[in-house]
Amino acid sequence: MKNKLLRLLIMLSKFVLYGITVQFICIGLLLASDGVSQSIKPISEIDLNVRFETASIKTVFDKIESKTDYHFFYDESIVDTEKLVSLKKGRTTVFDLLLNVSQQSNYKFKQINKVINVNLVDNKNDDYNVMIESAMQDQNVTGTVKEEDTGDAIPGANVVVKGTANGTVTDLDGNYSLSFSDEGAVLVFSFVGYKSMEIEVGNQSIIDVDLAADVTALSEIVVTGYGTQQKKEITSAVTSVKEKDFNVGMVNNPAQLIQGKVAGLTITRPGGDPNDDYIIRLRGVSTFGANQEPLVVIDGFIGASISSVDPADIASIDVLKDGSAAAIYGTRGSSGVILITTKTGKVGRARVEYNGSVSFDNIDRTMNFMTAAEYKAVNGAIDLGSDTDWLDEVTQTGVSQVHNLSLAGGTQGTQYRASVNFRDVQGMAINTGFQQINGRLNLTQTALNGRAKFILNLATTTKKAEFGFKDAFRYAILSNPTLPVKFDGTAGLTDIGGYAERDVFDYWNPVSIAEQNLNDGKDTRTMGQLRFEYDFMDLVDGLRLSLAYSQQVENDIRGQFFPSTAKFGDGSANNANAERSTERRNNELFESTLDWVGSAGSTDITVLLGYSYQDFFTEGFRMAGGQFLTNEFTYNNMSASQDFNNGLGTVESYAHSSRLIAFFGRVNLNINNTYFFSVSARQEGSSRFGENNKWGLFPAVSGAIDINQLASIGGLANLKFRVSYGRTGAIPGESYISLQRFGPQGNFFFNGAYVPSYGPVSNANPDLAWETKDEIDVGLDFVTENGRWSGTADYYVRTITDMILRVNVPVPPNLFAQTDVNIGELKSSGFEFAAEWKAVQNTGLTYSTGLNFSTFSTKIESLTSGDLSFGEGGVLFRANMGSPGQNDTELVRVKQGEPLGDLWGPVWDGTTVDADGVPVFDDLNGDGSVCNCDDDRKVVGNGLPDFTLGWNNSFTFGRGWDANLFFRGTFGHDLLNSYRGFYENLESTTVGSWNIVKTDAFDPNVKKAVVNSQHVEDASFFKLDNASIGYSFDMSGSKAFSNIRIYLAGQNLFTITNYTGIDPEVRYVDTGENFGDPDDALSPGIERRNTYFTSRTVTLGISLGF
Amino acid sequence: MKNLIKKFSVFVIALMFIAPACTDLDEELFSEVTADDFFQTPEEFIAALGQAYSSMSGMGGSGGLWATNEMASDEIVVTTKGGDWFDGGVLIEIHRHEFTPDNGFFNNTWGYLYGGIGTTNRLIFQFEELEAAGNTEAAAFVAELRAVRALYYFWALDAFGNVPLSIDFTDESPPANNTDFNAGRLEVYNFIESELNEIIPLLDPASTANTYGRMNQAAAYALRSKLYLNAKRFTGTKQWLKAAADAKVIMDGTVGTFGLLPVYSDNFIIQNEGSTESIFVIPYDKVFAGGFNWAPMTLHYANQSTYNFTFQPWNGFSTVEEFYNSYIDPAKNPGPQGPVWTGLAPFDPADDKTPNGMGTQDARLSNFLVGPQFNADGSPTEDPAFESETSAAPDPDGTRLNFTPTINEIHPNGWRQGGARMGKYEFEIGGTENASNDFVIFRLADIMLTRAEALWWENNGDAEALSIVNEIRARAGVTLYTSLTADNLFDERGRELFAEMTRRQDQIRFGKWGDEWWEKVSYTQDGSKYIVFPIPQVAIDASAALTQNPGF
């Protein structure tokens, strides 16, 4: 423990050191910038401390010049600077000091702006021997700009004299001072995210302003590909989620922040395994070829790993939903684009924030099965004498803690934010969880009089994970409840490592699985990005160049160990088994863009041109072997494995690379704030495409019209109608698949010895091209004038063609039985709606509610192309039910002209069984007998949802209380419950080998395990996904803290569903029957026996601001 | 300063436009090679040749050519054992001859054969190119590869009949077969025969360690002999004398030096390489050449402890009872009588090592594993999840693991312990899923019986035929025959060649393919339907030029 703490401290200090080093480098740049932002004050307002009783006039001048911004201007031939004057010690103003000097000499002073003129007094009786003359600026206004709601100062707000370039920005405390000579001047106060205010100056000299947050959100900044736009200008389907709307609680993955928040974006992680990734689908399933996951862009870094950013560092997540928005990302835009923007420092004093939380994770849902008493009452039950609660044995209350610490601030020249995030997450399964530490530094430095900007983002994450084995859950459900955990001498049991094991097929003691074996990983993610922006304001107004280099390195090292004392993993059979593997993935991106913002008449024009070069490199190594003399090494000394001496060890290494190059451009027009247009194109090539099709063009065009501007509709601030079209692509999931390749193909016996043989491992396809998606989106946005109602609706149609699929081809003429080709067509459409209503806005209570709703439908138009066919003539059966006894039992039918996701099988009425207890299925073709063939099978469900729903409710009440309730539902999808398909019967082998699954549908007459329509269940659900209540203390009187908030949050609090399995969440991919099978996107809707139980999480947290 | 900015701007803008020069999208390979980078050195030629053989490694697995042939015959069955091994009914369908083009076993078989044919076509093309370029070794490789291809075509002709004749690597048209089934079969038969006729003289006449596991002259003679033996089915024309003549070349030692091993089971021991009885084998090795999986396929889950295997067996393949009985039934196999495992008769639990009945003691009973099983430490092996008295089909001898030749039913509740297991190849103590025994394809005993049978078909009183059969029977320690009949010749081949993938051919040749056995119903063996397997639907979908076999 002590050691752990020490390592943590060393690690933390490393990050601090890195941070400081970077800070020092940038201080040099800081000095180049001019910190003065305000108008010149009159000398009567500047104080000085006089320390001498006697001084020369020159000394006085020097002193004033060094302490202030004023300069003395005089003719040396007239002014005797060596003349001594006597001074009054102590604090005085510059005005008084000079008056004193004037009275002792015959010089007079006149201040004009920063210059103080010195001249001879021509009339000894002249009273005005010190004059302040601001000839240019006859009026000076000062004041403070604050936030209306909180009363916090707003640093960096713009204050401009309307119609002029004369302006300033507020300082760290929100203060400003501005001088001007214009008569009847109007000052414009503005700040991003707030409503601008215009105030007529009149004869006021102090103007304090409270800016109100922009409730209409029309000016909200939305991050789009390669840029930002105001919400009112957006012409495509883009949803922006800001930090205040993120999910709270134990959130360890950025995807969790917006789960359920965006219409059309589904984020699922069936089961509660903290080490599992989230599956993200935008607008349903848009391909089952390559790359179904949306493209992730972090601060402009395309294809960055979502696990390289800590959720606590994210400021906003923007989702590009339609084809026109995503087309600027070309070959990778088809599954949508998720843009993550991290928090940056703001001009203002340094702010330290700390967030800490502790969470408790408990079992929520599992599978029902027989108790020991129920099991023993079954004919043929094997009573092993104990009564074991297997669920209790393999689970725990997972206690997790999260700490985030950040430091942010900045001056006009430099803004910084540094953070450290520590997560110690314990899974609900014993011996699972992870520890993660993440550090991030975001730094912005302005140089060359504001023309140049350097932006540096650095982030690093190290994660140490205990993955454990999901098998422990599977066998906890399936274990004979009378089996003891530890070997107790009962007949029929085997003692392996002290645990009670049974010599039956497909069975392992779940506690032994969880306690004896190791499955660990240490992952590091490092991401760095340096961006240089240069504003050519001297050459062409509004022209800006941006150069960015980004690199991400992901390094995984993994280890598995099955000791000789464990039955699982063949540990006892092979005197321990160990596996060690490592992989490094490198992703480098260079991009240069040139953009111009300008206007012609009442049309605002934005033009973007860019070039992008991206290189990927992956390399890895794996070794596995058994036969160890001792278990002490675990996976750390692979050379001790005797298997290597005997030639039975496994070793592999690999490397592959790919490259993407693109040219892109876009023009955005805003005509009179009424008509909006956007046209873009990306010409992109990937090394993964075949020789004849290296490059593709991905155009997009979109337009919008604010109807409210044309015909002002009562009560509306905005009513925008949008239409867009865009083409995007998907690249192959692997490199080299367009090439004819050779690889080792076993050994053969040649002249008395085995020599390696080589053969083809793929066919060439020089025509291999990108998968194409064409999407049309029609949308409507509205905001009411009072900002209380806002909403957006979209309808889209997608056509996906040329999917990259591996089809069977005849051998000969082909060398290899499968080729990757472009084939098939999918069509999907859907409707999305999201609305928000600020229902109550009283001082004591506010309540706002938001709803989002989306429908999905995906149809397989074609799976054939000429002679080629994916599947058998456009029909394909997939998803093997598996062992025991149900291999070659396919659960999914994929057919041309049918919806994607159809589950397939025989139909059983749920009651009729024959004399042997075998369910009698419906004779669907009516030929008088039920065949074991497709004639008597039909579509018995569909694994994809009809619609999804997210419903958010936010409250604030009393002084400082806030609460949030977030409900989420998915409707119309089915799930095949594998546990029931295998074990909800009294077949002799089920009773003899395992426990019996028992839902309400359990029928003791069924004595045969055979999967059928009864095992396909409607898995529609509605759940309270997230609820929180928080209290913010009133810190107005505190010097130490700026805010303190405590909160209590619950996740997955209750679920309403009829599904009897573990998790009713949609299964977008089939994880396969065996652990480690590749995910199959064509077979949604199957809950396999490797599902982690779902968990309910309660989190207690605190946020502190200093 | 302004000047500097201007210069700088020009530089950056230039950079943006120089950058487009970086548009190279060629793929760089690291852990794989393309065809362009291969075929450069002699070692690489051999490595390339090797694929013609290494692609045969699927023979010893549970899903392909071997399993399909054997499960369709009366030798092997995979019963549904409660919840295990139903697998959508595909295994039972093959046993019952309910062949459908969708059954995955046919597709696996097709893929295995045409994978091999495609590979040999490619290698023949590549070695011919080398030969044309003046490589002197290439010619011998080409001949050898053509012999390998002929073997694949022999198997394809046997399994599917009218198969597409793809022989030219450069021909890119999709595979097509003859629209007329019989004409198509004849074409394939003629091709195999002419190929063998042409290349036999070019092959290595010696049978030494250097040609072990490769198609030498003896292997090619063996192949042609078996082609002729089955010629009547393939072409309608008998070729008995040709079959007998080719067999004689091998038996006389004209090519190679072969002889029967004194002990039958020595042909199948772990170190069976170099057996003087083996003419052509697929060499397997747990380290170098995996894929021979009989131990997991046939043994019971609990047999892991019998052999201290590093894996748990799957309890799948066992022997049809009637076939097992052809060894011990004195009427079918006269010979010395003694204690053998006869079936369900009760055994004495106190002395459970003693067999439970009397029958013919044929040395070739080593082909089976029957009776109670013991752990490596000598303790009895038990099946904790046995079929108890209250189950649908109670196991008669309780928890004790005891392989009974009797199987109660094929479906749905076949006993987990029912059926004699395939004990033919020696199991390795501490072994892995992959056995190191070499898999016998052509063996002298088979060739001897081929000659005997061919002579007998020609003249059922042929003296040499009888003496050859008796030579085989003498080694097995059973009584010699006084005369040959269709039945005793058929049974003798069965006993000698169990699980050597000859049974289906034998049953068809002797007109017994349509007979009833156990769960398989009888039908008329009409010469077309069921004599071949259906061409898999996947292959037909992939090539519109393929015509399905008649009747499917």
CSV table of C-alpha atoms in Angstrom, one decimal, chain A residues 379-380 382 448 492 502-506 532 534 536 538-539 545 547 570 573-574 592 594 609 611 613 617 627 646-648 653-657 659 661 663 685-688 694-695 735-736 738-742 745 747-752 754-760 808 810-813 815 867 872-873 883-889 916 918 932 987-989 992-993 1008, chain B residues 1-2 5-6 8-9 12 16 19-20 22-35 38 46-51 53-54 80-90 93 102 114-115 118 121-122 166 169 171-173 175 209-210 212 214 283-289 301-302 304-305 309-312 384-385 387-388 390-391 412 416 432 438 537-538 541-542:
chain,number,residue,atom,x,y,z
A,379,ASN,CA,-35.8,-35.6,-11.0
A,380,GLY,CA,-32.2,-36.5,-11.5
A,382,ILE,CA,-27.3,-34.3,-8.2
A,448,LEU,CA,3.2,38.9,-32.7
A,492,GLY,CA,-18.1,-36.9,-7.3
A,502,ARG,CA,-16.8,-31.3,-11.3
A,503,ASP,CA,-15.5,-33.4,-14.2
A,504,VAL,CA,-18.4,-32.4,-16.5
A,505,PHE,CA,-18.3,-30.8,-19.8
A,506,ASP,CA,-18.3,-27.0,-20.0
A,532,PHE,CA,0.0,27.3,-34.9
A,534,TYR,CA,-1.5,33.0,-38.0
A,536,PHE,CA,-2.9,37.7,-42.0
A,538,ASP,CA,-2.1,43.0,-42.6
A,539,LEU,CA,-2.4,41.2,-45.9
A,545,LEU,CA,-3.6,30.0,-41.5
A,547,LEU,CA,-0.9,24.4,-39.1
A,570,ASP,CA,-6.5,-25.6,-18.8
A,573,ALA,CA,-4.3,-29.8,-17.4
A,574,ASN,CA,-1.2,-28.1,-18.7
A,592,SER,CA,-2.9,22.8,-42.7
A,594,LEU,CA,-6.4,28.4,-44.6
A,609,LEU,CA,-9.2,25.2,-47.7
A,611,TYR,CA,-4.7,19.6,-46.6
A,613,TYR,CA,-1.9,13.8,-44.0
A,617,PHE,CA,1.2,2.3,-37.5
A,627,GLN,CA,4.1,-26.3,-18.5
A,646,ASN,CA,8.9,-28.6,-26.7
A,647,GLY,CA,7.8,-26.5,-29.6
A,648,LEU,CA,4.3,-26.1,-28.3
A,653,SER,CA,4.4,-10.6,-34.0
A,654,TYR,CA,3.0,-8.3,-36.5
A,655,ALA,CA,3.1,-4.8,-37.9
A,656,HIS,CA,0.9,-2.9,-40.3
A,657,SER,CA,0.4,0.6,-41.5
A,659,ARG,CA,-2.2,6.4,-44.6
A,661,ILE,CA,-4.3,12.0,-47.5
A,663,PHE,CA,-7.6,18.0,-49.7
A,685,GLY,CA,-7.3,8.8,-50.5
A,686,SER,CA,-6.5,5.9,-48.3
A,687,SER,CA,-3.6,3.4,-48.8
A,688,ARG,CA,-6.1,0.7,-47.9
A,694,LYS,CA,-7.2,5.1,-54.2
A,695,TRP,CA,-9.1,8.4,-54.2
A,735,SER,CA,-4.7,-2.8,-44.3
A,736,TYR,CA,-3.5,-4.8,-47.3
A,738,SER,CA,-6.7,-5.3,-51.7
A,739,LEU,CA,-3.4,-7.1,-52.2
A,740,GLN,CA,-2.6,-10.7,-53.1
A,741,ARG,CA,-0.6,-11.7,-50.0
A,742,PHE,CA,1.3,-14.8,-49.0
A,745,GLN,CA,0.4,-22.0,-44.0
A,747,ASN,CA,4.5,-27.0,-42.2
A,748,PHE,CA,5.1,-29.9,-44.5
A,749,PHE,CA,7.2,-33.0,-44.4
A,750,PHE,CA,10.1,-32.6,-46.8
A,751,ASN,CA,13.1,-34.9,-47.1
A,752,GLY,CA,12.6,-36.2,-43.6
A,754,TYR,CA,9.2,-30.4,-41.4
A,755,VAL,CA,9.7,-27.2,-43.3
A,756,PRO,CA,7.4,-24.3,-43.4
A,757,SER,CA,5.0,-23.9,-46.3
A,758,TYR,CA,3.7,-20.6,-47.7
A,759,GLY,CA,0.5,-19.9,-49.5
A,760,PRO,CA,-1.9,-17.2,-50.4
A,808,ASN,CA,-17.0,-16.3,-50.8
A,810,PRO,CA,-14.8,-19.9,-56.2
A,811,VAL,CA,-11.3,-21.4,-55.9
A,812,PRO,CA,-10.1,-21.7,-58.7
A,813,PRO,CA,-9.9,-19.3,-60.4
A,815,LEU,CA,-6.3,-18.4,-55.0
A,867,ASP,CA,-21.7,-13.0,-59.9
A,872,GLU,CA,-26.0,-17.6,-50.4
A,873,GLY,CA,-27.7,-15.6,-53.2
A,883,SER,CA,-22.3,-25.7,-27.7
A,884,PRO,CA,-23.6,-27.7,-26.0
A,885,GLY,CA,-25.7,-29.3,-28.8
A,886,GLN,CA,-26.8,-26.2,-30.7
A,887,ASN,CA,-23.9,-25.7,-33.1
A,888,ASP,CA,-25.1,-25.1,-36.7
A,889,THR,CA,-28.2,-23.6,-35.2
A,916,ASP,CA,-40.0,-37.2,-24.6
A,918,VAL,CA,-39.3,-32.2,-26.7
A,932,ASN,CA,-35.7,-29.4,-39.0
A,987,GLU,CA,-33.0,-32.4,-19.9
A,988,SER,CA,-30.9,-35.0,-18.1
A,989,THR,CA,-27.6,-33.3,-19.1
A,992,GLY,CA,-26.8,-33.4,-14.3
A,993,SER,CA,-24.3,-30.8,-15.3
A,1008,LYS,CA,-35.0,-30.8,-24.3
B,1,MET,CA,9.0,43.8,-39.6
B,2,LYS,CA,6.2,44.0,-42.0
B,5,ILE,CA,5.7,38.9,-42.0
B,6,LYS,CA,5.2,39.0,-45.7
B,8,PHE,CA,6.9,34.4,-43.7
B,9,SER,CA,3.4,34.4,-45.1
B,12,VAL,CA,3.7,29.2,-45.2
B,16,MET,CA,0.5,24.5,-48.1
B,19,ALA,CA,2.5,19.6,-49.1
B,20,PRO,CA,0.2,18.2,-51.8
B,22,CYS,CA,2.8,14.1,-50.4
B,23,THR,CA,0.1,12.1,-52.0
B,24,ASP,CA,1.8,8.7,-52.0
B,25,LEU,CA,-0.7,6.0,-51.0
B,26,ASP,CA,1.2,2.9,-51.7
B,27,GLU,CA,0.9,0.3,-49.0
B,28,GLU,CA,4.0,-0.7,-47.1
B,29,LEU,CA,4.0,-4.3,-45.8
B,30,PHE,CA,5.8,-5.5,-42.7
B,31,SER,CA,4.7,-8.9,-41.5
B,32,GLU,CA,3.3,-10.2,-44.8
B,33,VAL,CA,4.6,-10.6,-48.3
B,34,THR,CA,3.0,-10.0,-51.6
B,35,ALA,CA,3.4,-12.4,-54.6
B,38,PHE,CA,8.0,-14.2,-52.9
B,46,ILE,CA,9.9,-25.6,-51.5
B,47,ALA,CA,7.9,-23.6,-49.0
B,48,ALA,CA,5.5,-22.9,-51.9
B,49,LEU,CA,5.3,-26.6,-52.9
B,50,GLY,CA,4.6,-27.3,-49.3
B,51,GLN,CA,1.2,-25.8,-49.5
B,53,TYR,CA,0.5,-30.8,-48.9
B,54,SER,CA,-0.2,-28.6,-45.9
B,80,THR,CA,-27.2,-36.4,-29.8
B,81,LYS,CA,-26.2,-36.7,-26.2
B,82,GLY,CA,-28.8,-34.9,-24.3
B,83,GLY,CA,-28.0,-31.2,-24.7
B,84,ASP,CA,-24.8,-32.0,-26.6
B,85,TRP,CA,-24.0,-32.6,-30.3
B,86,PHE,CA,-27.4,-31.9,-31.9
B,87,ASP,CA,-26.0,-28.9,-33.7
B,88,GLY,CA,-29.0,-28.2,-35.8
B,89,GLY,CA,-29.3,-31.8,-36.8
B,90,VAL,CA,-26.6,-31.7,-39.5
B,93,GLU,CA,-28.9,-35.9,-41.3
B,102,ASP,CA,-27.2,-26.4,-47.1
B,114,TYR,CA,-11.1,-27.0,-54.2
B,115,GLY,CA,-8.8,-25.2,-51.9
B,118,GLY,CA,-6.7,-24.2,-56.6
B,121,ASN,CA,-3.2,-25.3,-60.1
B,122,ARG,CA,-1.4,-22.2,-59.0
B,166,SER,CA,-10.5,-26.5,-63.2
B,169,PHE,CA,-4.6,-21.4,-63.2
B,171,ASP,CA,-8.4,-19.3,-66.5
B,172,GLU,CA,-10.4,-16.8,-64.6
B,173,SER,CA,-13.9,-17.9,-65.6
B,175,PRO,CA,-16.0,-23.0,-62.3
B,209,ALA,CA,12.4,-41.0,-46.1
B,210,ASN,CA,12.9,-38.3,-48.8
B,212,TYR,CA,7.6,-39.9,-47.2
B,214,ARG,CA,4.7,-37.0,-50.8
B,283,PRO,CA,2.2,-36.5,-41.7
B,284,TYR,CA,0.9,-34.9,-38.5
B,285,ASP,CA,2.8,-33.5,-35.6
B,286,LYS,CA,1.6,-31.9,-32.5
B,287,VAL,CA,4.3,-29.2,-32.9
B,288,PHE,CA,4.7,-28.7,-36.6
B,289,ALA,CA,1.6,-30.0,-38.3
B,301,TYR,CA,-15.1,-35.5,-21.4
B,302,ALA,CA,-13.8,-37.5,-18.4
B,304,GLN,CA,-9.0,-36.3,-19.9
B,305,SER,CA,-7.9,-38.0,-16.8
B,309,PHE,CA,-4.6,-34.6,-21.8
B,310,THR,CA,-4.0,-30.9,-21.7
B,311,PHE,CA,-7.6,-30.5,-23.0
B,312,GLN,CA,-11.1,-31.8,-22.3
B,384,PRO,CA,-20.6,-37.1,-12.6
B,385,ALA,CA,-23.3,-36.0,-15.0
B,387,GLU,CA,-27.9,-40.2,-17.2
B,388,SER,CA,-29.5,-41.1,-13.9
B,390,THR,CA,-34.9,-40.8,-13.5
B,391,SER,CA,-33.8,-39.4,-16.8
B,412,PRO,CA,-32.4,-37.0,-28.6
B,416,ARG,CA,-23.0,-40.1,-23.2
B,432,THR,CA,-2.7,-32.0,-26.9
B,438,ASP,CA,0.6,-39.8,-39.3
B,537,GLN,CA,-25.4,-24.3,-52.1
B,538,VAL,CA,-22.6,-21.8,-51.2
B,541,ASP,CA,-24.4,-19.3,-55.4
B,542,ALA,CA,-20.8,-18.3,-56.0
